[in-house]
Short mmCIF file of C-alpha atoms in Angstrom, two decimals:
data_model
loop_
_atom_site.label_atom_id
_atom_site.label_comp_id
_atom_site.label_asym_id
_atom_site.label_seq_id
_atom_site.Cartn_x
_atom_site.Cartn_y
_atom_site.Cartn_z
CA MET R 1 72.89 41.68 145.84
CA ASN R 2 69.36 41.27 147.25
CA ARG R 3 69.41 42.40 150.95
CA SER R 4 67.77 39.07 151.87
CA TYR R 5 71.03 37.27 151.19
CA TYR R 6 72.58 38.81 154.32
CA LEU R 7 69.25 38.37 156.34
CA ASP R 8 69.20 34.81 155.36
CA LEU R 9 72.79 34.29 156.51
CA ALA R 10 71.89 35.99 159.86
CA ALA R 11 68.88 33.72 160.06
CA SER R 12 70.83 30.63 159.38
CA GLY R 13 73.08 31.21 162.46
CA LEU R 14 76.22 31.96 160.53
CA ARG R 15 79.40 32.49 162.46
CA MET R 16 82.42 33.83 160.81
CA PRO R 17 85.58 35.85 161.43
CA ILE R 18 87.28 38.31 159.29
CA GLY R 19 90.38 36.02 159.37
CA THR R 20 92.32 36.16 156.18
CA HIS R 21 95.43 37.62 157.84
CA LEU R 22 95.63 34.48 160.00
CA VAL R 23 95.61 32.23 157.08
CA LEU R 24 97.85 34.67 154.99
CA HIS R 25 100.54 34.58 157.65
CA GLU R 26 100.79 30.85 157.72
CA HIS R 27 102.81 31.30 154.48
CA ALA R 28 106.33 32.24 154.95
CA ASP R 29 106.22 34.38 151.84
CA HIS R 30 103.00 36.30 152.75
CA GLU R 31 104.48 39.52 151.48
CA ALA R 32 105.18 38.03 148.11
CA ILE R 33 101.56 36.67 148.10
CA MET R 34 100.26 40.17 148.70
CA LEU R 35 101.65 41.03 145.31
CA ASP R 36 100.51 38.07 143.39
CA GLY R 37 96.75 38.28 142.74
CA LEU R 38 96.19 34.52 141.75
CA ARG R 39 97.89 33.39 145.02
CA LEU R 40 96.19 35.99 146.98
CA GLY R 41 92.90 35.02 145.60
CA THR R 42 93.73 31.41 146.59
CA VAL R 43 94.55 32.42 150.14
CA VAL R 44 91.31 34.52 150.47
CA GLU R 45 89.27 31.44 149.36
CA GLU R 46 91.27 29.10 151.66
CA ALA R 47 90.37 31.46 154.62
CA ALA R 48 86.69 31.50 153.69
CA ARG R 49 86.74 27.65 153.30
CA ARG R 50 88.69 27.24 156.55
CA PHE R 51 86.29 29.57 158.50
CA ARG R 52 83.20 28.23 156.76
CA SER R 53 82.33 31.75 155.46
CA PRO R 54 80.14 32.07 152.27
CA MET R 55 82.11 35.46 151.80
CA ALA R 56 85.58 35.75 150.65
CA ILE R 57 87.10 38.72 152.50
CA PRO R 58 90.30 40.32 151.71
CA VAL R 59 93.02 41.29 154.18
CA MET R 60 92.00 44.39 155.99
CA ASP R 61 95.16 46.25 154.68
CA LEU R 62 94.21 49.95 155.35
CA LYS R 63 97.56 51.24 154.06
CA LEU R 64 96.87 50.81 150.32
CA GLU R 65 95.03 54.06 149.61
CA LYS R 66 97.70 56.12 151.26
CA GLU R 67 100.40 54.45 149.40
CA SER R 68 98.84 54.92 146.06
CA LEU R 69 98.02 58.61 146.72
CA LEU R 70 101.59 59.33 148.01
CA LEU R 71 103.53 57.30 145.38
CA SER R 72 101.48 59.01 142.73
CA HIS R 73 102.45 62.28 144.30
CA GLY R 74 106.16 61.43 143.99
CA VAL R 75 106.75 60.51 147.74
CA ALA R 76 109.48 57.85 148.01
CA ALA R 77 108.24 54.48 148.95
CA GLU R 78 110.23 54.23 152.08
CA GLN R 79 108.75 57.55 153.27
CA ILE R 80 105.17 56.59 152.71
CA ASP R 81 104.42 55.24 156.28
CA SER R 82 105.63 58.31 158.13
CA PHE R 83 104.73 61.01 155.53
CA HIS R 84 102.39 63.65 156.44
CA PHE R 85 101.39 66.76 154.55
CA THR R 86 102.49 70.00 156.26
CA GLU R 87 100.60 72.25 153.94
CA ALA R 88 97.58 71.77 151.82
CA PRO R 89 98.62 70.77 148.21
CA ALA R 90 96.87 73.22 145.78
CA LYS R 91 96.35 70.86 142.94
CA ASP R 92 94.91 67.43 142.45
CA TRP R 93 96.96 64.62 140.76
CA ALA R 94 96.05 61.40 139.09
CA VAL R 95 96.28 58.57 141.65
CA ASP R 96 97.56 55.32 140.08
CA SER R 97 96.88 51.80 141.25
CA THR R 98 99.65 50.15 143.05
CA PRO R 99 100.81 46.54 142.60
CA ARG R 100 99.17 45.49 145.86
CA MET R 101 95.90 47.16 144.72
CA ALA R 102 96.18 45.33 141.41
CA ALA R 103 96.83 42.01 143.35
CA THR R 104 93.79 42.51 145.43
CA CYS R 105 91.61 43.24 142.50
CA GLU R 106 93.06 40.11 140.71
CA ALA R 107 92.24 38.15 143.83
CA ILE R 108 88.59 39.47 143.58
CA ARG R 109 88.36 38.46 139.99
CA GLN R 110 89.56 35.00 140.80
CA VAL R 111 87.13 34.63 143.63
CA ALA R 112 84.30 35.79 141.20
CA ARG R 113 85.47 33.51 138.48
CA ASN R 114 85.62 30.31 140.70
CA GLY R 115 82.17 31.22 142.09
CA GLU R 116 82.56 29.28 145.30
CA PHE R 117 82.26 32.25 147.46
CA VAL R 118 80.91 35.89 147.26
CA PRO R 119 83.72 38.16 146.34
CA VAL R 120 84.06 41.04 148.85
CA GLY R 121 86.21 44.18 148.44
CA MET R 122 87.75 46.12 151.15
CA GLY R 123 88.65 49.90 151.67
CA ILE R 124 89.59 52.51 154.19
CA GLY R 125 87.07 55.29 154.87
CA PRO R 126 87.76 58.82 153.88
CA PHE R 127 87.95 60.24 157.47
CA SER R 128 90.34 57.41 158.54
CA LEU R 129 92.57 57.98 155.47
CA MET R 130 92.72 61.66 156.15
CA THR R 131 94.02 61.01 159.75
CA LYS R 132 96.91 59.21 158.18
CA LEU R 133 97.74 62.17 155.91
CA VAL R 134 98.44 64.73 158.51
CA SER R 135 100.42 64.66 161.75
CA ASP R 136 97.78 65.93 164.06
CA PRO R 137 94.18 65.56 162.54
CA ILE R 138 92.52 65.79 166.06
CA THR R 139 93.21 69.33 166.87
CA PRO R 140 91.97 70.80 163.45
CA VAL R 141 88.84 68.58 163.63
CA PHE R 142 88.15 70.09 167.21
CA LEU R 143 88.86 73.54 165.97
CA ALA R 144 86.60 73.02 162.87
CA GLY R 145 83.85 71.87 165.40
CA THR R 146 84.18 75.24 167.25
CA GLY R 147 83.39 76.97 163.90
CA ALA R 148 86.97 77.80 162.79
CA ASN R 149 87.35 77.74 159.06
CA GLY R 150 90.26 77.07 156.77
CA ASP R 151 90.98 80.80 156.22
CA GLU R 152 91.27 81.31 159.96
CA GLU R 153 93.14 78.11 160.78
CA PRO R 154 95.64 76.61 158.27
CA GLU R 155 95.41 73.26 160.03
CA VAL R 156 91.64 73.18 159.27
CA LYS R 157 92.30 73.91 155.68
CA LEU R 158 94.93 71.17 155.67
CA VAL R 159 92.54 68.59 156.97
CA GLU R 160 89.80 69.51 154.56
CA ARG R 161 92.18 69.27 151.75
CA ALA R 162 93.35 65.90 153.05
CA LEU R 163 89.78 64.71 153.01
CA GLU R 164 89.40 65.72 149.35
CA LEU R 165 92.73 63.98 148.54
CA ALA R 166 91.55 60.94 150.47
CA MET R 167 88.42 60.66 148.22
CA ASN R 168 90.72 60.84 145.19
CA ALA R 169 92.42 57.83 146.33
CA ILE R 170 89.55 55.92 147.75
CA LEU R 171 86.95 56.26 144.89
CA PRO R 172 89.08 54.76 142.01
CA TYR R 173 90.11 51.79 144.15
CA LEU R 174 86.74 50.99 145.17
CA GLN R 175 85.69 51.28 141.48
CA ALA R 176 88.38 48.99 140.49
CA GLN R 177 87.33 46.36 143.22
CA ILE R 178 83.78 46.73 141.86
CA THR R 179 84.96 46.24 138.26
CA ALA R 180 86.88 43.24 139.39
CA GLY R 181 83.54 41.65 140.58
CA ALA R 182 83.20 42.56 144.27
CA LYS R 183 79.62 42.17 145.34
CA ALA R 184 80.10 44.00 148.72
CA ILE R 185 82.65 46.27 149.87
CA ILE R 186 83.84 46.41 153.60
CA LEU R 187 84.35 50.01 154.25
CA CYS R 188 86.57 50.68 157.28
CA GLU R 189 86.27 53.93 159.13
CA PRO R 190 87.77 53.03 162.51
CA ALA R 191 88.98 56.63 163.11
CA ALA R 192 85.51 58.03 163.23
CA ASN R 193 85.37 57.70 166.96
CA LYS R 194 85.57 59.38 170.36
CA VAL R 195 89.30 59.88 170.07
CA TYR R 196 88.90 62.18 167.12
CA PHE R 197 85.71 63.68 167.99
CA SER R 198 85.11 65.04 171.40
CA PRO R 199 81.75 63.79 172.85
CA ASN R 200 81.59 67.17 174.60
CA GLN R 201 81.62 69.02 171.38
CA LEU R 202 79.24 66.44 169.63
CA SER R 203 76.74 66.84 172.67
CA GLU R 204 76.25 70.47 171.22
CA SER R 205 76.31 69.71 167.50
CA TYR R 206 77.03 66.80 165.07
CA GLU R 207 77.73 69.27 162.14
CA ILE R 208 81.59 68.50 162.07
CA PHE R 209 80.81 64.69 162.19
CA GLU R 210 78.35 65.12 159.46
CA ARG R 211 80.67 67.19 157.30
CA TYR R 212 83.91 65.17 157.75
CA VAL R 213 82.47 61.57 158.11
CA MET R 214 79.05 61.28 156.93
CA GLU R 215 79.08 63.32 153.71
CA PRO R 216 82.14 61.63 152.28
CA ASN R 217 80.90 58.26 153.19
CA ARG R 218 77.57 59.08 151.49
CA ARG R 219 79.38 59.69 148.27
CA ILE R 220 81.02 56.25 148.66
CA LYS R 221 77.59 54.75 149.31
CA ALA R 222 76.28 56.34 146.17
CA LEU R 223 79.19 54.83 144.20
CA LEU R 224 78.45 51.34 145.64
CA GLU R 225 74.70 51.76 144.92
CA ALA R 226 75.42 52.69 141.26
CA GLY R 227 77.57 49.62 140.85
CA GLY R 228 74.88 47.35 142.54
CA VAL R 229 77.48 46.65 145.38
CA ASP R 230 76.45 46.25 149.07
CA LEU R 231 78.10 48.30 151.90
CA ILE R 232 79.43 46.53 154.85
CA PHE R 233 80.31 49.33 157.19
CA HIS R 234 83.13 48.68 159.86
CA ASP R 235 84.18 50.78 162.70
CA CYS R 236 85.83 49.19 165.75
CA GLY R 237 86.58 52.42 167.46
CA GLU R 238 84.87 53.60 170.73
CA LEU R 239 81.69 55.34 169.52
CA GLU R 240 78.82 57.29 170.75
CA ASP R 241 75.36 56.01 170.15
CA GLU R 242 74.62 58.85 167.91
CA MET R 243 77.64 57.99 165.75
CA VAL R 244 76.12 54.42 165.32
CA ARG R 245 72.69 55.83 164.46
CA ARG R 246 74.20 58.12 161.85
CA PHE R 247 76.33 55.24 160.44
CA ALA R 248 73.03 53.31 160.04
CA THR R 249 71.69 56.01 157.84
CA LEU R 250 74.05 54.85 155.15
CA ASP R 251 71.79 51.72 155.08
CA PRO R 252 74.60 49.17 155.10
CA ALA R 253 73.84 45.50 154.46
CA MET R 254 75.96 44.76 157.55
CA MET R 255 77.32 46.87 160.30
CA SER R 256 80.64 45.52 162.05
CA LEU R 257 81.50 47.25 165.35
CA GLY R 258 84.20 46.87 167.91
CA SER R 259 84.03 44.95 171.22
CA SER R 260 83.32 48.27 173.14
CA ARG R 261 79.82 48.21 171.76
CA LEU R 262 76.89 46.44 173.32
CA LEU R 263 75.31 45.09 170.15
CA TRP R 264 72.03 43.95 171.75
CA GLU R 265 71.67 47.77 172.63
CA ASP R 266 72.95 48.88 169.27
CA ALA R 267 70.23 46.90 167.58
CA ALA R 268 67.69 49.58 168.52
CA LEU R 269 69.87 52.21 166.63
CA MET R 270 69.42 50.71 163.22
CA PRO R 271 66.81 49.20 160.82
CA LYS R 272 66.30 45.54 160.84
CA THR R 273 67.55 45.40 157.25
CA THR R 274 70.96 45.99 158.57
CA VAL R 275 72.66 42.74 159.85
CA LEU R 276 74.82 43.46 162.89
CA TYR R 277 78.06 41.75 162.85
CA GLY R 278 80.72 41.10 165.50
CA ASN R 279 82.02 41.75 168.04
CA LEU R 280 83.92 39.26 170.14
CA PRO R 281 87.11 40.79 171.50
CA THR R 282 89.50 39.16 169.01
CA LYS R 283 92.21 41.81 169.67
CA LYS R 284 92.67 40.05 172.96
CA PHE R 285 92.74 36.52 171.47
CA TYR R 286 96.62 36.51 171.67
CA SER R 287 96.58 36.11 175.46
CA ASP R 288 95.08 33.24 177.45
CA ALA R 289 95.27 35.39 180.48
CA LEU R 290 93.01 38.04 178.84
CA VAL R 291 90.45 35.79 177.24
CA SER R 292 90.68 31.96 177.39
CA VAL R 293 89.01 29.41 175.00
CA ALA R 294 86.37 28.93 177.64
CA ASP R 295 85.77 32.72 177.83
CA VAL R 296 85.38 32.89 174.12
CA LYS R 297 82.74 30.07 174.20
CA ARG R 298 80.88 31.89 177.01
CA LEU R 299 81.13 35.28 175.35
CA ALA R 300 79.90 33.84 172.01
CA ASP R 301 76.96 32.10 173.64
CA ALA R 302 75.97 35.14 175.74
CA LEU R 303 76.26 37.33 172.66
CA ASN R 304 74.21 35.07 170.58
CA GLN R 305 71.43 34.82 173.38
CA LYS R 306 71.24 38.53 173.77
CA MET R 307 71.07 39.10 170.03
CA CYS R 308 68.38 36.56 169.67
CA ALA R 309 66.38 38.27 172.38
CA THR R 310 66.44 41.50 170.28
CA GLY R 311 65.23 39.81 167.16
CA HIS R 312 67.74 41.79 165.20
CA PRO R 313 69.47 39.94 162.39
CA PHE R 314 73.07 39.13 163.62
CA ILE R 315 76.23 37.23 162.58
CA LEU R 316 78.48 36.32 165.30
CA GLY R 317 82.04 37.31 164.52
CA SER R 318 85.17 39.20 165.16
CA GLU R 319 85.54 42.77 166.22
CA CYS R 320 88.03 43.52 163.47
CA ASP R 321 90.41 41.73 161.33
CA VAL R 322 91.77 38.89 163.42
CA LEU R 323 95.45 39.64 163.27
CA SER R 324 98.15 36.87 163.39
CA VAL R 325 100.40 37.80 166.26
CA PRO R 326 103.89 36.34 166.01
CA GLY R 327 104.21 33.62 168.64
CA SER R 328 100.48 33.46 169.42
CA GLU R 329 99.21 32.13 166.08
CA GLU R 330 97.83 28.80 167.51
CA THR R 331 96.34 30.34 170.60
CA ILE R 332 94.40 32.93 168.36
CA LYS R 333 93.31 30.14 165.91
CA ALA R 334 92.04 27.91 168.80
CA LYS R 335 89.75 30.72 169.91
CA VAL R 336 88.47 31.41 166.44
CA GLU R 337 87.63 27.78 166.14
CA ALA R 338 86.09 27.96 169.52
CA PHE R 339 83.41 30.61 168.52
CA LEU R 340 82.86 28.93 165.10
CA ALA R 341 81.95 25.62 166.75
CA MET F 1 96.49 90.69 191.48
CA LEU F 2 99.18 88.45 190.13
CA MET F 3 97.46 85.44 191.80
CA ASN F 4 94.46 86.11 189.71
CA THR F 5 96.72 86.08 186.60
CA PHE F 6 98.26 82.78 187.47
CA GLN F 7 94.67 81.45 187.82
CA GLU F 8 93.66 83.00 184.61
CA LEU F 9 96.63 81.55 182.76
CA THR F 10 95.75 78.12 184.17
CA ASP F 11 92.14 78.51 182.96
CA ALA F 12 93.21 79.61 179.59
CA VAL F 13 95.52 76.71 179.06
CA GLU F 14 92.83 74.17 180.33
CA LYS F 15 90.28 75.71 177.81
CA GLY F 16 92.87 75.73 175.12
CA ASN F 17 92.75 79.38 174.43
CA ARG F 18 96.27 79.72 173.21
CA LYS F 19 96.15 83.44 172.44
CA GLU F 20 95.07 84.16 175.88
CA ALA F 21 97.70 81.87 177.33
CA ALA F 22 100.43 83.71 175.38
CA ARG F 23 99.11 87.08 176.52
CA LEU F 24 98.90 86.14 180.15
CA THR F 25 102.30 84.59 180.12
CA GLN F 26 103.73 87.76 178.82
CA VAL F 27 101.79 89.70 181.51
CA LEU F 28 103.40 87.67 184.20
CA LEU F 29 106.88 88.00 182.74
CA ASP F 30 106.46 91.68 182.38
CA ALA F 31 105.51 91.77 186.12
CA GLY F 32 108.87 90.26 186.90
CA THR F 33 107.65 86.76 187.55
CA ALA F 34 110.31 84.06 187.16
CA PRO F 35 109.83 81.83 184.22
CA LEU F 36 110.01 78.72 186.22
CA GLU F 37 107.37 79.89 188.59
CA ILE F 38 105.08 80.43 185.61
CA VAL F 39 105.58 76.88 184.58
CA GLU F 40 105.25 75.38 188.00
CA SER F 41 102.33 77.61 189.37
CA ALA F 42 100.23 77.93 186.21
CA LEU F 43 101.07 75.63 183.40
CA VAL F 44 101.84 72.29 185.18
CA PRO F 45 98.63 72.71 187.27
CA ALA F 46 96.65 73.38 184.11
CA MET F 47 97.87 70.19 182.47
CA SER F 48 97.47 68.26 185.60
CA ASN F 49 93.84 69.36 185.92
CA VAL F 50 93.20 68.37 182.25
CA GLY F 51 94.70 65.05 182.96
CA GLU F 52 92.50 64.50 185.93
CA LYS F 53 89.38 65.54 184.03
CA PHE F 54 90.50 63.17 181.26
CA LYS F 55 90.72 60.26 183.71
CA ASN F 56 87.29 61.07 185.04
CA ASN F 57 85.80 61.25 181.32
CA GLN F 58 85.13 64.88 181.80
CA VAL F 59 87.26 65.86 178.92
CA PHE F 60 88.59 63.92 175.92
CA VAL F 61 91.57 63.58 173.77
CA PRO F 62 90.62 66.63 171.59
CA GLU F 63 90.37 68.86 174.59
CA MET F 64 93.80 67.56 175.94
CA LEU F 65 95.48 68.44 172.61
CA ILE F 66 93.97 71.87 172.55
CA ALA F 67 95.15 72.44 176.03
CA ALA F 68 98.64 71.13 175.21
CA ARG F 69 98.67 73.58 172.21
CA ALA F 70 97.87 76.51 174.43
CA MET F 71 100.67 75.40 176.89
CA LYS F 72 103.02 75.14 173.91
CA GLU F 73 102.19 78.76 172.97
CA ALA F 74 102.98 79.75 176.45
CA MET F 75 106.27 77.70 176.55
CA ALA F 76 107.45 79.25 173.27
CA ILE F 77 107.78 82.48 175.18
CA ILE F 78 109.15 80.85 178.37
CA GLN F 79 111.39 78.21 177.11
CA PRO F 80 114.26 80.56 175.73
CA LEU F 81 114.22 82.30 179.09
CA LEU F 82 114.68 79.01 180.99
CA THR F 83 117.44 77.91 178.51
CA ALA F 84 119.25 81.20 179.00
CA ALA F 85 119.05 80.84 182.67
CA GLY F 86 120.35 77.20 182.40
CA ILE F 87 117.17 75.90 183.99
CA VAL F 88 116.50 72.37 182.64
CA PRO F 89 113.81 69.89 183.60
CA LYS F 90 114.85 67.39 186.32
CA TYR F 91 113.91 64.30 184.41
CA THR F 92 114.31 63.24 180.70
CA ALA F 93 111.95 60.69 179.14
CA VAL F 94 112.49 59.09 175.72
CA ILE F 95 109.22 58.01 174.12
CA GLY F 96 108.40 56.29 170.86
CA THR F 97 106.13 53.81 169.03
CA VAL F 98 107.80 50.40 168.74
CA GLN F 99 109.14 48.98 165.39
CA GLY F 100 106.40 47.86 162.99
CA ASP F 101 103.81 50.10 164.44
CA LEU F 102 103.03 53.48 162.95
CA HIS F 103 100.39 54.72 165.27
CA ASP F 104 101.19 57.90 167.23
CA ILE F 105 98.17 59.33 168.99
CA GLY F 106 98.73 57.58 172.15
CA LYS F 107 102.41 58.28 172.07
CA ASN F 108 101.88 61.93 171.33
CA LEU F 109 99.39 62.19 174.15
CA VAL F 110 101.81 60.72 176.69
CA ALA F 111 104.62 62.94 175.37
CA MET F 112 102.44 65.93 175.65
CA MET F 113 101.31 65.02 179.20
CA LEU F 114 105.01 64.49 180.26
CA LYS F 115 105.92 67.88 178.83
CA GLY F 116 103.06 69.36 180.81
CA ALA F 117 104.53 67.82 183.83
CA ASN F 118 107.80 69.43 183.14
CA PHE F 119 109.76 66.43 181.76
CA ASN F 120 112.27 66.86 179.09
CA VAL F 121 110.64 64.63 176.36
CA ILE F 122 112.76 63.17 173.56
CA ASP F 123 110.10 61.89 171.01
CA VAL F 124 111.85 59.36 168.75
CA GLY F 125 108.80 58.92 166.68
CA ILE F 126 107.07 55.83 165.29
CA ASN F 127 108.44 52.38 163.97
CA VAL F 128 111.41 52.81 166.14
CA PRO F 129 113.91 49.99 166.37
CA PRO F 130 115.56 48.96 169.77
CA GLU F 131 118.89 50.64 168.78
CA LYS F 132 117.32 53.97 168.41
CA PHE F 133 115.66 53.86 171.85
CA ILE F 134 119.01 52.80 173.38
CA ALA F 135 120.95 55.57 171.59
CA ALA F 136 118.48 58.22 172.62
CA ALA F 137 118.39 57.09 176.28
CA ARG F 138 122.19 57.11 176.40
CA GLU F 139 122.68 60.43 174.51
CA ASN F 140 120.08 62.30 176.78
CA ASN F 141 120.85 60.52 180.01
CA ALA F 142 117.21 59.55 180.18
CA GLN F 143 115.78 58.34 183.47
CA LEU F 144 112.79 56.93 181.58
CA VAL F 145 111.81 55.27 178.35
CA GLY F 146 108.22 54.99 177.18
CA LEU F 147 107.16 52.51 174.61
CA SER F 148 103.89 52.62 172.83
CA ALA F 149 102.12 49.95 170.57
CA LEU F 150 98.59 49.85 169.28
CA LEU F 151 98.63 46.63 167.44
CA THR F 152 98.66 43.17 168.90
CA THR F 153 101.09 42.23 166.05
CA THR F 154 103.76 44.74 167.29
CA MET F 155 103.48 44.12 170.96
CA PRO F 156 106.23 41.48 170.78
CA ALA F 157 108.65 44.34 169.73
CA MET F 158 108.18 45.73 173.20
CA LYS F 159 109.95 42.73 174.76
CA THR F 160 112.67 42.91 172.01
CA ILE F 161 113.37 46.56 173.13
CA VAL F 162 113.27 45.85 176.94
CA ASP F 163 115.65 42.99 176.46
CA ALA F 164 117.91 45.06 174.27
CA MET F 165 117.96 47.83 176.66
CA ARG F 166 118.95 45.58 179.55
CA ALA F 167 121.51 43.99 177.42
CA ALA F 168 122.94 47.27 176.67
CA GLY F 169 123.42 47.84 180.43
CA LEU F 170 120.67 50.54 180.66
CA ASN F 171 119.40 48.86 183.79
CA ASN F 172 118.83 52.08 185.70
CA VAL F 173 116.42 53.51 183.04
CA LYS F 174 112.90 52.73 183.92
CA ILE F 175 110.81 51.42 181.01
CA MET F 176 107.01 51.97 180.96
CA ILE F 177 104.68 50.75 178.28
CA GLY F 178 101.23 51.49 177.00
CA GLY F 179 98.74 51.02 174.12
CA ALA F 180 95.42 49.62 173.49
CA PRO F 181 96.21 45.98 173.68
CA ILE F 182 98.70 46.32 176.54
CA THR F 183 98.02 45.13 180.05
CA GLN F 184 99.86 45.16 183.42
CA GLN F 185 100.29 41.52 183.05
CA PHE F 186 102.01 41.79 179.73
CA ALA F 187 104.27 44.44 181.17
CA ASN F 188 105.17 41.98 184.00
CA GLU F 189 105.79 39.24 181.51
CA ILE F 190 108.33 41.31 179.35
CA GLY F 191 110.07 42.85 182.37
CA ALA F 192 108.93 46.49 181.89
CA ASP F 193 108.85 48.58 184.98
CA GLY F 194 105.40 49.88 184.54
CA TYR F 195 102.16 50.01 182.52
CA SER F 196 99.89 52.81 182.05
CA PRO F 197 96.29 52.54 180.70
CA ASP F 198 96.14 56.17 179.52
CA ALA F 199 98.01 59.28 179.01
CA ALA F 200 97.04 61.04 182.15
CA SER F 201 97.97 58.04 184.35
CA ALA F 202 101.32 57.83 182.45
CA VAL F 203 102.41 61.07 184.27
CA ASP F 204 101.65 59.62 187.67
CA LEU F 205 103.42 56.36 186.77
CA ALA F 206 106.47 58.37 185.37
CA HIS F 207 106.77 60.24 188.63
CA LYS F 208 106.55 57.00 190.64
CA LEU F 209 109.15 55.31 188.49
CA VAL F 210 111.76 58.06 188.42
CA ALA F 211 111.28 58.53 192.18
CA ALA F 212 111.92 54.99 192.94
#
């Protein structure tokens, strides 16, 4: 889409959460809905309507790509969540779409067909998926940052192979969502953060961050560009300024960051053609003691004022997918409504 | 001479130099040093130093893991000797990520730091139901159970586990909790004995709880 679409939304003072999970979990059979594209599409539209968002945003389900990769590799469904590669698989394999992926694509098709909202897709970033494929991704990333290669350290070889496998799962799923009609993709790379990359090491060189995070994401950006689809980059992890600066080189239409970031300072790290999105502390919304409705209103006003002062295009929103916490659903919804008001 | 070697071993572990850690451990053993003395005088201080630096933002998670990797290399040499001598850690901790939650970085860090403080650590993994925590605590006569959760959606599982453990009669087992969304207030609400905001502080809390 034309970049002015997002800039106009920001200029209009739009406020919106990433909140489909909240609406989905109002349905007792939410697991069944996740497998039924038409019903899922209806829920995604319902969430957009409820939260007055012009964009229909899927559930931030970042387990789909791992599931497709491993099911296609013959890993039993019940083993998927806890499965980690212990040695680097020598050969690639065809990664098949899963029923949940098919339902998500069908939901996007429905949103596109109905035309009331802009259909948005969702996917995990390659680095973040890699971290789910090995038991300890942090040590080898650090070792690679010291200059160790896969021949010297098998763990490094495993991580680099896992990154390749991650791309084999991610690219076809993104393409499927693009084919289904997604006009923008929210690419979630929450593991590209200070837990996985030592700031001490990065202060000497960003080479490993470039190689493991930025280069794969540039390939994804190229895929999106080829399909005329916009990138919405999301990372709610704790970040160094330089990480944000490098994410901005992907030229996302929107950048969604976690509540640990001061967005009014981040505005200086990216071009004014990238709308900043976020970053109210929605992960704390479950507790009135941590953040009350009055706090939410105060934080929203303060953030809006500070962002207004920067002159940077901004959409007030959540720091991540607003999850429905059992027993706290109404508390959370009240706070979402509070910042939308 | 040996004092220097102890210090060198501490430094090697802190820097994550696992080959040097193994070599220096062997040097100390060859010189007749008691295995437990190596643990208490070189390895535990190394991980304690790393923990302090972590609390002060001087080092970060990757450096902690690299240090733990070096300690593990040293312990691989020492542990069989300790076992043969019938020397076991004074305290046992069962640790896991609660049911519904698959995140393990925080849990692994706490496990690593507790091992570094010479706890016997039983890691029951991720997505762990209450009955597994209870069984592991009983089987291993644990003094401590650590519960981890990263997601707000899985926090309620912590209360389920605390309630189940108390209902099972494990009233003397201390329960500590942690994870990104967790607070001291939440710990109080669900009846946990303690909350730790980070892996390094978890060791201090663990010592405090088992000594109480």
